[in-house]
């Protein structure tokens, strides 16, 4: 099984789908990472661990570390520059040239020949424009392939009692719910690689808890997937779904 994980920023691979990727690798899958940007415009840590101009280089190293922690695999970048976070935490997409992005994603699919692509959900999780751009470009790239199109799955799909509703894609009812508690050592190690983002990872949960939480304490032990393409109306019965279900770590979510 050959998987392409396609996402916008270093840390999305861990915080949105890290348990899933680690589990797939443990089950024998090969994972190739495709990250659109190097996270240049994000936070630098509290206190900052580098200058803003250095952040892309720092986060590249952090992502390399996280990919190894999740079980390894090839890491590719599309090379877009992540725009700075604006006034009032305003977030921006990383390109206006959608057709070029779709072409680049499709080129990567032709090179990597994945059985399945896993990417952001149709709400961009919490509506992040860069996540939305990845979702839409993956959808267009796969839908536009006349032959040998991979499966397209999206992360953080919706299900009752989602452990972090802010991350849930409300328009994507889950097909598969994954218990990734046994992958938490790998997922936490990967999250700890993203040193520039530690303050961000724990901020909301710490405010809610009324005490300073650690990065491992905020890791989610449940993840979820929706099969986006080809569209289905019954539980998925493809190679990826069968691999996950046979592992005993996944269950079908029937709406
Ligand atoms: Zn992101």
Short mmCIF file of C-alpha atoms and ligand atoms in Angstrom, two decimals:
data_model
loop_
_atom_site.label_atom_id
_atom_site.label_comp_id
_atom_site.label_asym_id
_atom_site.label_seq_id
_atom_site.Cartn_x
_atom_site.Cartn_y
_atom_site.Cartn_z
CA UNK A 1 0.00 0.00 0.00
CA UNK A 2 1.40 3.32 -1.13
CA UNK A 3 0.05 6.48 0.54
CA UNK A 4 0.50 10.15 -0.36
CA UNK A 5 -0.14 12.49 2.59
CA UNK A 6 -0.75 15.98 1.19
CA UNK A 7 -1.10 18.94 3.55
CA UNK A 8 -0.46 22.67 3.86
CA UNK A 9 2.00 23.16 6.74
CA UNK A 10 4.63 21.31 8.77
CA UNK A 11 2.68 19.93 11.80
CA UNK A 12 -0.56 19.14 9.90
CA UNK A 13 0.82 15.64 9.22
CA UNK A 14 1.06 15.00 12.97
CA UNK A 15 -1.79 16.99 14.52
CA UNK A 16 -4.42 16.00 11.93
CA UNK A 17 -3.40 12.51 10.76
CA UNK A 18 -0.27 11.45 12.64
CA UNK A 19 -1.76 8.40 14.34
CA UNK A 20 -3.27 7.24 11.05
CA UNK A 21 0.03 7.58 9.18
CA UNK A 22 2.01 5.85 11.94
CA UNK A 23 -0.53 3.01 11.99
CA UNK A 24 -0.44 2.61 8.21
CA UNK A 25 3.36 2.45 8.29
CA UNK A 26 3.24 -0.15 11.05
CA UNK A 27 0.85 -2.14 8.83
CA UNK A 28 3.44 -2.09 6.05
CA UNK A 29 2.35 0.93 4.02
CA UNK A 30 4.82 3.32 2.44
CA UNK A 31 4.00 6.99 3.07
CA UNK A 32 5.20 9.89 0.94
CA UNK A 33 4.68 13.35 2.41
CA UNK A 34 3.80 16.34 0.22
CA UNK A 35 3.83 19.61 2.14
CA UNK A 36 2.71 22.72 0.25
CA UNK A 37 4.68 25.28 2.31
CA UNK A 38 7.43 25.35 4.90
CA UNK A 39 5.22 27.14 7.43
CA UNK A 40 7.14 30.41 7.02
CA UNK A 41 4.30 32.61 8.27
CA UNK A 42 3.44 30.73 11.46
CA UNK A 43 4.28 31.18 15.12
CA UNK A 44 7.89 31.03 16.26
CA UNK A 45 7.33 29.70 19.78
CA UNK A 46 6.84 31.36 23.16
CA UNK A 47 9.50 32.61 23.66
CA UNK A 48 10.46 32.63 19.95
CA UNK A 49 13.10 30.06 19.03
CA UNK A 50 14.22 31.88 15.85
CA UNK A 51 13.69 34.97 13.72
CA UNK A 52 10.70 34.99 11.34
CA UNK A 53 13.06 34.88 8.36
CA UNK A 54 14.53 31.63 9.71
CA UNK A 55 11.22 29.94 10.44
CA UNK A 56 10.87 28.13 7.10
CA UNK A 57 14.26 26.51 7.55
CA UNK A 58 13.52 25.64 11.19
CA UNK A 59 10.14 24.13 10.37
CA UNK A 60 11.63 22.14 7.50
CA UNK A 61 13.94 20.47 10.03
CA UNK A 62 11.04 19.99 12.43
CA UNK A 63 9.00 18.25 9.73
CA UNK A 64 11.94 16.01 8.77
CA UNK A 65 12.14 15.01 12.44
CA UNK A 66 8.38 14.36 12.62
CA UNK A 67 8.34 12.25 9.46
CA UNK A 68 11.05 10.03 10.99
CA UNK A 69 9.13 9.84 14.29
CA UNK A 70 5.97 8.67 12.50
CA UNK A 71 7.87 5.82 10.87
CA UNK A 72 9.73 7.42 8.00
CA UNK A 73 9.06 8.10 4.34
CA UNK A 74 9.97 10.47 1.56
CA UNK A 75 9.30 14.16 2.19
CA UNK A 76 8.53 16.53 -0.67
CA UNK A 77 7.69 20.23 -0.67
CA UNK A 78 5.71 22.13 -3.30
CA UNK A 79 7.71 25.21 -2.33
CA UNK A 80 4.96 27.73 -1.70
CA UNK A 81 5.59 30.48 0.85
CA UNK A 82 3.23 30.42 3.83
CA UNK A 83 1.86 33.99 4.27
CA UNK A 84 2.31 35.70 7.62
CA UNK A 85 -0.65 35.50 9.99
CA UNK A 86 -2.43 38.86 9.72
CA UNK A 87 -4.28 41.22 12.06
CA UNK A 88 -6.73 39.44 14.37
CA UNK A 89 -5.17 36.05 13.56
CA UNK A 90 -6.28 36.37 9.91
CA UNK A 91 -5.15 33.36 7.83
CA UNK A 92 -4.43 33.34 4.10
CA UNK A 93 -4.09 30.83 1.24
CA UNK A 94 -0.57 30.32 -0.13
CA UNK A 95 -1.37 30.84 -3.82
CA UNK A 96 -4.00 32.38 -6.11
CA UNK A 97 -2.97 30.15 -9.03
CA UNK A 98 -5.27 27.20 -8.39
CA UNK A 99 -4.76 25.53 -11.78
CA UNK A 100 -0.99 25.48 -11.33
CA UNK A 101 -1.39 23.92 -7.89
CA UNK A 102 -3.68 21.21 -9.27
CA UNK A 103 -1.15 20.44 -12.00
CA UNK A 104 1.64 20.13 -9.43
CA UNK A 105 -0.40 17.80 -7.23
CA UNK A 106 -1.29 15.67 -10.23
CA UNK A 107 2.37 15.54 -11.29
CA UNK A 108 3.30 14.28 -7.82
CA UNK A 109 0.56 11.63 -8.05
CA UNK A 110 1.94 10.49 -11.40
CA UNK A 111 5.43 10.20 -9.89
CA UNK A 112 4.52 8.60 -6.55
CA UNK A 113 1.68 6.42 -7.89
CA UNK A 114 -0.15 6.25 -4.54
CA UNK A 115 -3.00 3.82 -3.94
CA UNK A 116 -4.57 6.52 -1.77
CA UNK A 117 -4.12 10.24 -1.10
CA UNK A 118 -4.95 11.51 2.39
CA UNK A 119 -5.49 15.27 2.71
CA UNK A 120 -7.38 18.01 4.57
CA UNK A 121 -11.16 17.94 4.96
CA UNK A 122 -13.71 19.96 3.02
CA UNK A 123 -14.05 22.56 5.81
CA UNK A 124 -10.30 23.01 6.08
CA UNK A 125 -10.78 21.70 9.63
CA UNK A 126 -11.27 25.06 11.38
CA UNK A 127 -11.64 26.87 8.05
CA UNK A 128 -7.96 27.51 7.37
CA UNK A 129 -7.75 28.85 3.78
CA UNK A 130 -4.51 26.94 3.11
CA UNK A 131 -6.08 23.67 4.27
CA UNK A 132 -9.08 24.38 2.03
CA UNK A 133 -6.74 24.99 -0.90
CA UNK A 134 -5.07 21.60 -0.37
CA UNK A 135 -8.43 19.86 -0.09
CA UNK A 136 -9.79 21.45 -3.25
CA UNK A 137 -6.61 20.92 -5.27
CA UNK A 138 -6.41 17.24 -4.24
CA UNK A 139 -10.05 16.80 -5.21
CA UNK A 140 -9.53 18.45 -8.60
CA UNK A 141 -6.29 16.55 -9.24
CA UNK A 142 -7.77 13.12 -8.50
CA UNK A 143 -11.17 13.79 -10.09
CA UNK A 144 -9.44 14.91 -13.28
CA UNK A 145 -7.44 11.72 -13.76
CA UNK A 146 -9.02 9.64 -16.55
CA UNK A 147 -7.30 6.41 -15.47
CA UNK A 148 -5.43 4.99 -12.50
CA UNK A 149 -6.76 7.60 -10.09
CA UNK A 150 -5.90 6.91 -6.46
CA UNK A 151 -8.49 6.79 -3.71
CA UNK A 152 -8.95 10.15 -2.01
CA UNK A 153 -9.46 10.18 1.75
CA UNK A 154 -9.79 13.22 4.01
CA UNK A 155 -8.79 13.58 7.66
CA UNK A 156 -10.61 14.80 10.79
CA UNK A 157 -13.97 13.61 9.50
CA UNK A 158 -17.03 14.22 11.66
CA UNK A 159 -18.42 11.70 14.13
CA UNK A 160 -20.31 11.89 17.43
CA UNK A 161 -18.09 12.79 20.38
CA UNK A 162 -15.16 13.96 18.26
CA UNK A 163 -12.49 14.68 20.89
CA UNK A 164 -11.70 18.14 19.49
CA UNK A 165 -14.74 19.59 17.72
CA UNK A 166 -12.77 22.62 16.50
CA UNK A 167 -10.76 20.31 14.21
CA UNK A 168 -13.74 18.40 12.93
CA UNK A 169 -14.88 18.89 9.32
CA UNK A 170 -18.63 19.20 9.83
CA UNK A 171 -19.45 18.52 6.17
CA UNK A 172 -17.47 15.24 6.09
CA UNK A 173 -19.24 12.48 8.01
CA UNK A 174 -16.61 9.89 8.92
CA UNK A 175 -16.48 6.52 7.20
CA UNK A 176 -13.71 5.17 9.44
CA UNK A 177 -12.92 5.96 13.08
CA UNK A 178 -9.45 4.97 14.18
CA UNK A 179 -8.25 4.15 17.66
CA UNK A 180 -4.65 5.39 17.52
CA UNK A 181 -3.88 5.22 21.23
CA UNK A 182 -1.22 2.60 20.54
CA UNK A 183 0.40 5.10 18.14
CA UNK A 184 0.55 7.91 20.73
CA UNK A 185 4.28 7.38 21.44
CA UNK A 186 5.08 8.01 17.76
CA UNK A 187 2.53 10.83 17.46
CA UNK A 188 3.78 12.58 20.60
CA UNK A 189 7.41 12.21 19.48
CA UNK A 190 6.47 13.76 16.13
CA UNK A 191 4.63 16.64 17.84
CA UNK A 192 7.63 17.26 20.08
CA UNK A 193 9.75 17.65 16.91
CA UNK A 194 7.69 20.78 16.09
CA UNK A 195 9.36 22.87 18.78
CA UNK A 196 8.32 26.20 17.22
CA UNK A 197 4.66 25.15 17.55
CA UNK A 198 4.58 23.76 21.11
CA UNK A 199 3.01 26.91 22.58
CA UNK A 200 0.33 26.84 19.88
CA UNK A 201 -0.39 23.13 20.39
CA UNK A 202 -1.19 23.49 24.10
CA UNK A 203 -2.66 27.03 24.23
CA UNK A 204 -6.40 26.39 23.90
CA UNK A 205 -6.42 23.14 25.88
CA UNK A 206 -4.39 24.73 28.67
CA UNK A 207 -6.80 27.68 28.86
CA UNK A 208 -9.72 25.26 29.04
CA UNK A 209 -8.00 23.10 31.67
CA UNK A 210 -6.83 26.04 33.76
CA UNK A 211 -3.28 24.72 33.90
CA UNK A 212 -0.30 24.39 31.57
CA UNK A 213 -0.67 21.12 29.66
CA UNK A 214 2.24 19.33 28.01
CA UNK A 215 2.37 18.47 24.31
CA UNK A 216 1.83 14.70 24.89
CA UNK A 217 -1.20 15.53 27.06
CA UNK A 218 -3.01 17.21 24.15
CA UNK A 219 -2.48 14.45 21.60
CA UNK A 220 -5.72 12.91 20.30
CA UNK A 221 -6.01 9.14 20.56
CA UNK A 222 -8.83 9.02 18.03
CA UNK A 223 -8.62 10.02 14.37
CA UNK A 224 -11.07 9.63 11.51
CA UNK A 225 -11.25 9.42 7.74
CA UNK A 226 -13.82 10.03 5.05
CA UNK A 227 -13.51 8.47 1.61
CA UNK A 228 -14.05 11.41 -0.70
CA UNK A 229 -13.35 9.77 -4.09
CA UNK A 230 -14.75 7.66 -5.53
CA UNK A 231 -17.86 8.69 -3.65
CA UNK A 232 -19.67 5.94 -1.78
CA UNK A 233 -23.00 5.50 -0.05
CA UNK A 234 -22.10 2.34 1.86
CA UNK A 235 -19.09 1.54 4.07
CA UNK A 236 -15.77 1.69 2.20
CA UNK A 237 -14.49 -1.64 0.91
CA UNK A 238 -11.23 -0.64 -0.74
CA UNK A 239 -7.65 -1.72 -0.02
CA UNK A 240 -7.01 1.09 2.48
CA UNK A 241 -10.23 0.50 4.41
CA UNK A 242 -9.66 -3.26 4.48
CA UNK A 243 -6.09 -2.82 5.75
CA UNK A 244 -7.23 -0.53 8.57
CA UNK A 245 -10.28 -2.60 9.51
CA UNK A 246 -8.27 -5.85 9.55
CA UNK A 247 -5.80 -4.25 11.97
CA UNK A 248 -8.48 -4.03 14.64
CA UNK A 249 -7.72 -0.31 15.14
CA UNK A 250 -10.53 0.98 12.92
CA UNK A 251 -14.27 0.74 12.90
CA UNK A 252 -16.87 1.76 10.36
CA UNK A 253 -18.98 4.77 11.27
CA UNK A 254 -22.52 4.38 10.05
CA UNK A 255 -24.42 7.68 9.99
ZN1 LIG B 1 -1.99 23.69 8.79
#
